[in-house]
mmCIF file of C-alpha atoms and ligand atoms in Angstrom:
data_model
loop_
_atom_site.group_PDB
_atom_site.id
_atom_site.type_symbol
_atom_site.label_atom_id
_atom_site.label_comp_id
_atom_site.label_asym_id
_atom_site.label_seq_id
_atom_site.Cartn_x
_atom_site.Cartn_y
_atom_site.Cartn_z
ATOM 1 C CA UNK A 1 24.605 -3.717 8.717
ATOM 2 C CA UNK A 2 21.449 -1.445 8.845
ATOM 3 C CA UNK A 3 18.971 -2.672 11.134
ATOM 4 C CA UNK A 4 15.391 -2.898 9.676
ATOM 5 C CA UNK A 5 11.952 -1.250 10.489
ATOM 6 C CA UNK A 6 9.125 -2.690 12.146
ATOM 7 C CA UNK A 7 5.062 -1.677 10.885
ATOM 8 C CA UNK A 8 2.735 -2.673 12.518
ATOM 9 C CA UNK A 9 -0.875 -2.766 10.706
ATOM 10 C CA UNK A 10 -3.681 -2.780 12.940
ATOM 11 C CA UNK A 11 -7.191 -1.962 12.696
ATOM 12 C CA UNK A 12 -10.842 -3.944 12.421
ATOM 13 C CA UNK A 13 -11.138 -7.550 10.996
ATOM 14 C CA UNK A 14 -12.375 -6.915 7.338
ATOM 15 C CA UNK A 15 -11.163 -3.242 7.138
ATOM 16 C CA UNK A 16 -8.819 -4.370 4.422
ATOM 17 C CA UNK A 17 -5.366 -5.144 6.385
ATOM 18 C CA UNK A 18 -4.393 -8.574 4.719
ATOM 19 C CA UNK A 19 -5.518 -7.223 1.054
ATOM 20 C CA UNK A 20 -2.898 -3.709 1.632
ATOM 21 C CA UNK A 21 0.283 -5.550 3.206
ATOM 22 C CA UNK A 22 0.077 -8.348 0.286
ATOM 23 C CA UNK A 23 0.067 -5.175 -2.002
ATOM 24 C CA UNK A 24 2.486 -3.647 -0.200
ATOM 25 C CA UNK A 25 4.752 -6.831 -0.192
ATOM 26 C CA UNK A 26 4.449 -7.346 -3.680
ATOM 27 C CA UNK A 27 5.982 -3.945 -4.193
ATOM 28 C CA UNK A 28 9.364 -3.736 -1.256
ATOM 29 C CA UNK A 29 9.992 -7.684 -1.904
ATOM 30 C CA UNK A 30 13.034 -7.802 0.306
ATOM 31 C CA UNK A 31 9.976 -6.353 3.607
ATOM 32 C CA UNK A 32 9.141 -9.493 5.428
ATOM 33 C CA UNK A 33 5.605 -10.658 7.357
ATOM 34 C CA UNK A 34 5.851 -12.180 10.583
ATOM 35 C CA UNK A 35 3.990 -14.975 10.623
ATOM 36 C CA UNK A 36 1.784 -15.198 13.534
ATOM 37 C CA UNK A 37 1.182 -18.297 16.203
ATOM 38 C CA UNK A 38 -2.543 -18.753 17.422
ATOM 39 C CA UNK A 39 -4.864 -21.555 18.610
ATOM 40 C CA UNK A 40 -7.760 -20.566 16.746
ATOM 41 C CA UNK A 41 -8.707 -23.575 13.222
ATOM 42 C CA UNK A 42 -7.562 -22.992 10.330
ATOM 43 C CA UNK A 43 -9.939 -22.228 7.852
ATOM 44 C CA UNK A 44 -9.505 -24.292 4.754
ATOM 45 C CA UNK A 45 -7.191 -23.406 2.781
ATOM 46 C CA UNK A 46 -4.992 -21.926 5.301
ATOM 47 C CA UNK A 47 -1.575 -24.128 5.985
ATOM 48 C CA UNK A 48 0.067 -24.103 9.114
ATOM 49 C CA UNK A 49 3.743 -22.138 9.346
ATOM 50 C CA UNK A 50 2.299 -20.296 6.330
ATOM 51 C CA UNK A 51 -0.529 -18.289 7.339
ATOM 52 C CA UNK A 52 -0.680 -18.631 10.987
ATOM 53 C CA UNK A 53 1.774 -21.239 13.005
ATOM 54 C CA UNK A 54 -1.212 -23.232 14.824
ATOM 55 C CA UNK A 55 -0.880 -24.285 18.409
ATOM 56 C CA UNK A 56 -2.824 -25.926 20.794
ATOM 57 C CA UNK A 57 -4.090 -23.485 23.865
ATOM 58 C CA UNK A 58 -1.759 -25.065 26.336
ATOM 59 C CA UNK A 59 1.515 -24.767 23.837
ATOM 60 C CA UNK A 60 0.597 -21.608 23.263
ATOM 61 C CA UNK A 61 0.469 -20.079 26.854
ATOM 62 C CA UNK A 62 4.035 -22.167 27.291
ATOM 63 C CA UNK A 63 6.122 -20.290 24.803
ATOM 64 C CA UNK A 64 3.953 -16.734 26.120
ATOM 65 C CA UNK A 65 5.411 -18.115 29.589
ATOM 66 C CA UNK A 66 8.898 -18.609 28.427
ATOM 67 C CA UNK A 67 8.504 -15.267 26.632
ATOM 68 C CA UNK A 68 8.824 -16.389 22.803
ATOM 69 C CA UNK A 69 6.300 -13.636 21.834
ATOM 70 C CA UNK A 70 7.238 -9.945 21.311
ATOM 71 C CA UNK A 71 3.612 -9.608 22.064
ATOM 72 C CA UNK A 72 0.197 -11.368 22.491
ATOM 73 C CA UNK A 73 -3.710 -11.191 22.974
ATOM 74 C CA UNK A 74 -7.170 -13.055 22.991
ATOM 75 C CA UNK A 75 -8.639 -11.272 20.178
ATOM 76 C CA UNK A 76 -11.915 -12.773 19.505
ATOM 77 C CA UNK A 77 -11.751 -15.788 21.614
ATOM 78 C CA UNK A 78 -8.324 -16.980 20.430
ATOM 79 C CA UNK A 79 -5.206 -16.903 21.391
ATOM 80 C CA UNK A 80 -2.824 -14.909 18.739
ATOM 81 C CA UNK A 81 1.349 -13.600 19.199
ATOM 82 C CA UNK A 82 4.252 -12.543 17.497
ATOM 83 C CA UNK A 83 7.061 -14.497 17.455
ATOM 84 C CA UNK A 84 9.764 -12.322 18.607
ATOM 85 C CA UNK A 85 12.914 -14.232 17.839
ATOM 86 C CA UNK A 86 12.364 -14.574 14.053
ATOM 87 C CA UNK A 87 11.358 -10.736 13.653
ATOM 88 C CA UNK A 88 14.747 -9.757 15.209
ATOM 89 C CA UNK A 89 16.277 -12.149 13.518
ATOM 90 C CA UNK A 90 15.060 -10.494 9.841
ATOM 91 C CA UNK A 91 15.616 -6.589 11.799
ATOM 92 C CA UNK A 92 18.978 -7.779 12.808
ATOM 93 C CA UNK A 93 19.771 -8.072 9.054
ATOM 94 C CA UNK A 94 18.101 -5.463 7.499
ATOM 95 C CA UNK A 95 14.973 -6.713 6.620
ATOM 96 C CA UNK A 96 11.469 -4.062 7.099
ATOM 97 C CA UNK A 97 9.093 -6.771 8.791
ATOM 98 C CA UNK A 98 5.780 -6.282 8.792
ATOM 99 C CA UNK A 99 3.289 -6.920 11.893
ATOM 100 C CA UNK A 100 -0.586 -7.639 11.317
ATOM 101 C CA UNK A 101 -2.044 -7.671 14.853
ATOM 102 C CA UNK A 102 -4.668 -6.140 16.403
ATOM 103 C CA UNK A 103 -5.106 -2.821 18.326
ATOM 104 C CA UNK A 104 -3.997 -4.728 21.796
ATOM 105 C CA UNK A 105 -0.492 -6.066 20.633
ATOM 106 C CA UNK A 106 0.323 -2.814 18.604
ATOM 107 C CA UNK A 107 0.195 -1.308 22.469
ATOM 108 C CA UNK A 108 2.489 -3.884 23.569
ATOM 109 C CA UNK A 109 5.082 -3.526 20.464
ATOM 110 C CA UNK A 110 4.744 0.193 20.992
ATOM 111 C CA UNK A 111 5.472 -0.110 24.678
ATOM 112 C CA UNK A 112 8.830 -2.482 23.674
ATOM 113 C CA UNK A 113 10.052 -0.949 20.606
ATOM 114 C CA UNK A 114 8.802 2.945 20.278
ATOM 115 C CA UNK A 115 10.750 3.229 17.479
ATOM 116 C CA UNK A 116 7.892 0.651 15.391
ATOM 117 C CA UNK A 117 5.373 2.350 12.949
ATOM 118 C CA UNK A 118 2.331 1.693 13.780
ATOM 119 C CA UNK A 119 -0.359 2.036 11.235
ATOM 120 C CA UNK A 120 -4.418 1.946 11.884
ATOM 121 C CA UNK A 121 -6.416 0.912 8.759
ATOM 122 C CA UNK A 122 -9.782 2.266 8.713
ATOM 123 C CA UNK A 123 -12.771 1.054 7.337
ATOM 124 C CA UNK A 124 -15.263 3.659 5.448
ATOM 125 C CA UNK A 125 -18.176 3.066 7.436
ATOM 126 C CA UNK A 126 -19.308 0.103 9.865
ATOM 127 C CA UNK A 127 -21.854 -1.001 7.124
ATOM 128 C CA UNK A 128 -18.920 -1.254 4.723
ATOM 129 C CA UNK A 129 -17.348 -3.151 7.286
ATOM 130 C CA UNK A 130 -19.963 -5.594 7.361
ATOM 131 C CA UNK A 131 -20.096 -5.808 3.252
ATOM 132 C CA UNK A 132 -16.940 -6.647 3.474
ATOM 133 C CA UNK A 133 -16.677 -9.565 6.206
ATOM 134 C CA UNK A 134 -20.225 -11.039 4.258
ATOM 135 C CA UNK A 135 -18.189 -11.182 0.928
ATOM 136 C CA UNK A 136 -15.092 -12.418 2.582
ATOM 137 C CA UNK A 137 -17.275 -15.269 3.748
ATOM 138 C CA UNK A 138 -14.816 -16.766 6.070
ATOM 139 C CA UNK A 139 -16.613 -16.998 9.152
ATOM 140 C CA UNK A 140 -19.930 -17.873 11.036
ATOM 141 C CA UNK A 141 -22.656 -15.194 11.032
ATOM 142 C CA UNK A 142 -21.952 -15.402 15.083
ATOM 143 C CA UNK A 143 -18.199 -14.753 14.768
ATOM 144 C CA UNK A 144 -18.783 -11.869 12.130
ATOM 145 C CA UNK A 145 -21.657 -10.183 14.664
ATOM 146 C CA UNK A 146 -18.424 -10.511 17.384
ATOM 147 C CA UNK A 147 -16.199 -9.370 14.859
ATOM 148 C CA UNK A 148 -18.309 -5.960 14.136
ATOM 149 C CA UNK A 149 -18.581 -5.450 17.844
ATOM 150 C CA UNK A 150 -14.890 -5.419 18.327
ATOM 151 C CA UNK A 151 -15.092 -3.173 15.466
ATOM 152 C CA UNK A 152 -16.429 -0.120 17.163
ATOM 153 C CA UNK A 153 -14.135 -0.613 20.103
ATOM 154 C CA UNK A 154 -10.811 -1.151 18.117
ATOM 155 C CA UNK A 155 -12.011 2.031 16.018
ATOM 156 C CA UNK A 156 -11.982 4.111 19.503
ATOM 157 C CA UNK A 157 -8.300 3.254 19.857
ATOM 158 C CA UNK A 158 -7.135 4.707 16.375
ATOM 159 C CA UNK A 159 -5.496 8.093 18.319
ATOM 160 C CA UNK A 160 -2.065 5.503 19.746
ATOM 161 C CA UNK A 161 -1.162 5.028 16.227
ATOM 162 C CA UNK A 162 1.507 7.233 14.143
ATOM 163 C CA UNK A 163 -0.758 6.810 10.617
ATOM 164 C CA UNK A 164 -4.498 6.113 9.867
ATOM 165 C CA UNK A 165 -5.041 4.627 6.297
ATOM 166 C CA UNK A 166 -8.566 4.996 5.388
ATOM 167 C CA UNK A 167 -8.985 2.214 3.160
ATOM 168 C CA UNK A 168 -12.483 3.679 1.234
ATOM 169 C CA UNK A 169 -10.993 3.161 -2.665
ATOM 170 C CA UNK A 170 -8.418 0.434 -2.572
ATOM 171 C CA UNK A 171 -5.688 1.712 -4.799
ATOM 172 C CA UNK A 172 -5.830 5.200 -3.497
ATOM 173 C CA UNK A 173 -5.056 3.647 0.391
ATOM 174 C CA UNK A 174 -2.417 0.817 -1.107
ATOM 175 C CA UNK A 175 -0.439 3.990 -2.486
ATOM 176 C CA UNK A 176 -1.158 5.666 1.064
ATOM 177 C CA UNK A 177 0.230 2.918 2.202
ATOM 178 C CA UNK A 178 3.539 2.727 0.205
ATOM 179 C CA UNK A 179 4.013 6.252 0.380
ATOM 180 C CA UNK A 180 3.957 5.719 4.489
ATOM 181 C CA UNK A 181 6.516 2.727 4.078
ATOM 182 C CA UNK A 182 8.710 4.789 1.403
ATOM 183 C CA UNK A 183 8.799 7.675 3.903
ATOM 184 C CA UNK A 184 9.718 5.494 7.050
ATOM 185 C CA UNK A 185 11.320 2.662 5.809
ATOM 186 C CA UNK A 186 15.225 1.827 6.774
ATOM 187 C CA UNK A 187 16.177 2.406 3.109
ATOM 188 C CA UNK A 188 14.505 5.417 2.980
ATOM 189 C CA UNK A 189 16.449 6.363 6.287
ATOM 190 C CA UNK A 190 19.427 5.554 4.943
ATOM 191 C CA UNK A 191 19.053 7.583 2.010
ATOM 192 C CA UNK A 192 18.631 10.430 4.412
ATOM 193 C CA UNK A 193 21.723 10.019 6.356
ATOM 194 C CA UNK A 194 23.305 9.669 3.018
ATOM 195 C CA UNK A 195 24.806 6.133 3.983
ATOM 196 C CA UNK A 196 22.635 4.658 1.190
ATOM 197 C CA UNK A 197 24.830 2.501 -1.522
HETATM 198 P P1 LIG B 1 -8.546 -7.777 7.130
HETATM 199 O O1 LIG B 1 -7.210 -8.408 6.782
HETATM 200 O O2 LIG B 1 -8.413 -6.403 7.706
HETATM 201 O O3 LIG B 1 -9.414 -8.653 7.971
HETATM 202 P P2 LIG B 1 -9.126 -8.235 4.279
HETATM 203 O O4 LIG B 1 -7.882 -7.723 3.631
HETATM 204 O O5 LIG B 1 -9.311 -9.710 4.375
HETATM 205 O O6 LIG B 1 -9.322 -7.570 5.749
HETATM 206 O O7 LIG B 1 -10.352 -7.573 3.530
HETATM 207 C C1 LIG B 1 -11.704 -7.953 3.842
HETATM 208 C C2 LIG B 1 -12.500 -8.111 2.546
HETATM 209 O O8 LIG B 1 -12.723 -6.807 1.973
HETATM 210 C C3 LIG B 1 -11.789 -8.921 1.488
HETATM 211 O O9 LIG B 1 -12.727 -9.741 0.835
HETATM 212 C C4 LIG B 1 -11.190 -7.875 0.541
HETATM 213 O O10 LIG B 1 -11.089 -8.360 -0.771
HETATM 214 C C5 LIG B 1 -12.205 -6.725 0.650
HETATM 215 N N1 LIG B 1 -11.614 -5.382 0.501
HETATM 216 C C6 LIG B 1 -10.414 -4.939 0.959
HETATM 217 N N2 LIG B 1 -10.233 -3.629 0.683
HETATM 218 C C7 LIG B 1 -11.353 -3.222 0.024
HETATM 219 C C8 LIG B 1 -11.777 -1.959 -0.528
HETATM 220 N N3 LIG B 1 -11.031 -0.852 -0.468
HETATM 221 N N4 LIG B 1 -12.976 -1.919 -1.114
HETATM 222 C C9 LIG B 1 -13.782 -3.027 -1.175
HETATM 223 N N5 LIG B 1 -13.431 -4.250 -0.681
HETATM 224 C C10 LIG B 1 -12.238 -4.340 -0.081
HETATM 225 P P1 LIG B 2 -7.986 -13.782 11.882
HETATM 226 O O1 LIG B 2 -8.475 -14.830 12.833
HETATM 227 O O2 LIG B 2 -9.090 -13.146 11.099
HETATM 228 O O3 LIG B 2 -6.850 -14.257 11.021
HETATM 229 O O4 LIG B 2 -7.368 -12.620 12.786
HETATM 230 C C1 LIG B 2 -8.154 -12.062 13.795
HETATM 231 C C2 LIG B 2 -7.452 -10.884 14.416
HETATM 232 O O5 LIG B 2 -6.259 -11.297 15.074
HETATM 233 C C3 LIG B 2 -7.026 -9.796 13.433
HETATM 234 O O6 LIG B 2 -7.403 -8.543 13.975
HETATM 235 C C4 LIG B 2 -5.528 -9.924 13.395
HETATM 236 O O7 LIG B 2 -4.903 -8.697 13.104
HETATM 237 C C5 LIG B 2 -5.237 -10.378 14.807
HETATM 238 N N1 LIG B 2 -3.928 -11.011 14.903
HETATM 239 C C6 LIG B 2 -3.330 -11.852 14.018
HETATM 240 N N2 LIG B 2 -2.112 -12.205 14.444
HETATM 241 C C7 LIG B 2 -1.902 -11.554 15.616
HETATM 242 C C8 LIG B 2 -0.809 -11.506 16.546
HETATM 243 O O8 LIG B 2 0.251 -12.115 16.378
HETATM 244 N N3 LIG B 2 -0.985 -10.736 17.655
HETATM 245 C C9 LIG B 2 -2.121 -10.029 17.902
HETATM 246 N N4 LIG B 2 -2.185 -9.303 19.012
HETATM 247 N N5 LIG B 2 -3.166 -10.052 17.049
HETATM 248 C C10 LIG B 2 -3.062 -10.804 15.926
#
């Protein structure tokens, strides 16, 4: 069986990373998303094992210990990792999976599995940024002012990755997207050896 391709989506909180890979997903229904573990609260609305698998700090830097996480950071105060045994579980049979981490774990993955795609998605500007995280309206004005500071240092670390999607007009970077994914993905691979049934 055809092992599967791993993305990994990085890039600024609000610069548009959730909104592309649900686009993207909608498209390549058989690509999976990891689903993340972290110890931050869920905001409401968010259900646990669905859009983050909550833990407590303590749980969390257990399984990190025991090395259940293909890779993991304090981004913004919290705790956040990939669960590594369910992502090669899903490569193992063929499924693209789909990371959304930040600019520290797409180091680590790189660093483990050189053979991932990593992907940077750019905002337009830093005041588009902040737009953006004020409409959103999902956090504190303290933890967006923390979340635009990171900005300009994640921003400085765009050169490590193998695309940048500059996501100014939203359809115009969703098919920058897909066209990246067609072009790399283990289908399309396939298709190039000629294995491809
Ligand atoms: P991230 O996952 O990177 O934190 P989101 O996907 O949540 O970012 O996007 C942040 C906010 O910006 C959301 O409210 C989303 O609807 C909006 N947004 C995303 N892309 C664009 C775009 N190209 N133009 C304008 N607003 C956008
Ligand atoms: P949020 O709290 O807004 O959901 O996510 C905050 C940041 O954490 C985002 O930049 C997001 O990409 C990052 N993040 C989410 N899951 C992971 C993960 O498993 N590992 C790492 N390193 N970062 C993550």
């Amino acid at each position: 069986m055809r092992r599967g391709r791993l993305f990994v989506v990085a890039g600024p909180s609000g610069a548009g990373k959730g909104t592309l890979i649900a686009e993207l997903l909608k498209r390549y229904p058989r690509t999976r998303l990891s689903v993340s573990a972290t110890t931050r609260e869920p905001r409401p609305g968010e259900s646990d094992g669905v859009d983050y698998h909550f833990l407590g700090r303590e749980e969390f830097l257990r399984r990190a210990g025991a090395g259940e996480f293909l890779e993991w950071a304090e981004v913004h105060g919290n705790l956040y990792g990939t669960p590594r045994g369910t992502v090669e579980e899903w490569l193992e049979k063929g499924h693209d999976v789909v990371l959304e981490i930040d600019v520290q774990g797409a180091r680590q993955v790189r660093e483990r599995m050189p053979e991932a795609v990593t992907i940077f998605v750019e905002p337009p500007s830093l005041e588009a940024l902040e737009e953006r995280l004020r409409r959103r309206g999902t956090e504190s004005e303290e933890e967006l002012q923390r979340r635009l500071r990171n900005a300009v240092r994640e921003s400085g670390e765009k050169e490590g990755f193998r695309y940048v999607v500059m996501n100014d007009d939203l359809q115009r970077a969703v098919e920058e997207l897909c066209a990246i994914y067609e072009e790399e993905s283990a289908s399309a691979e396939a298709r190039k050896r000629g294995d491809w049934r």
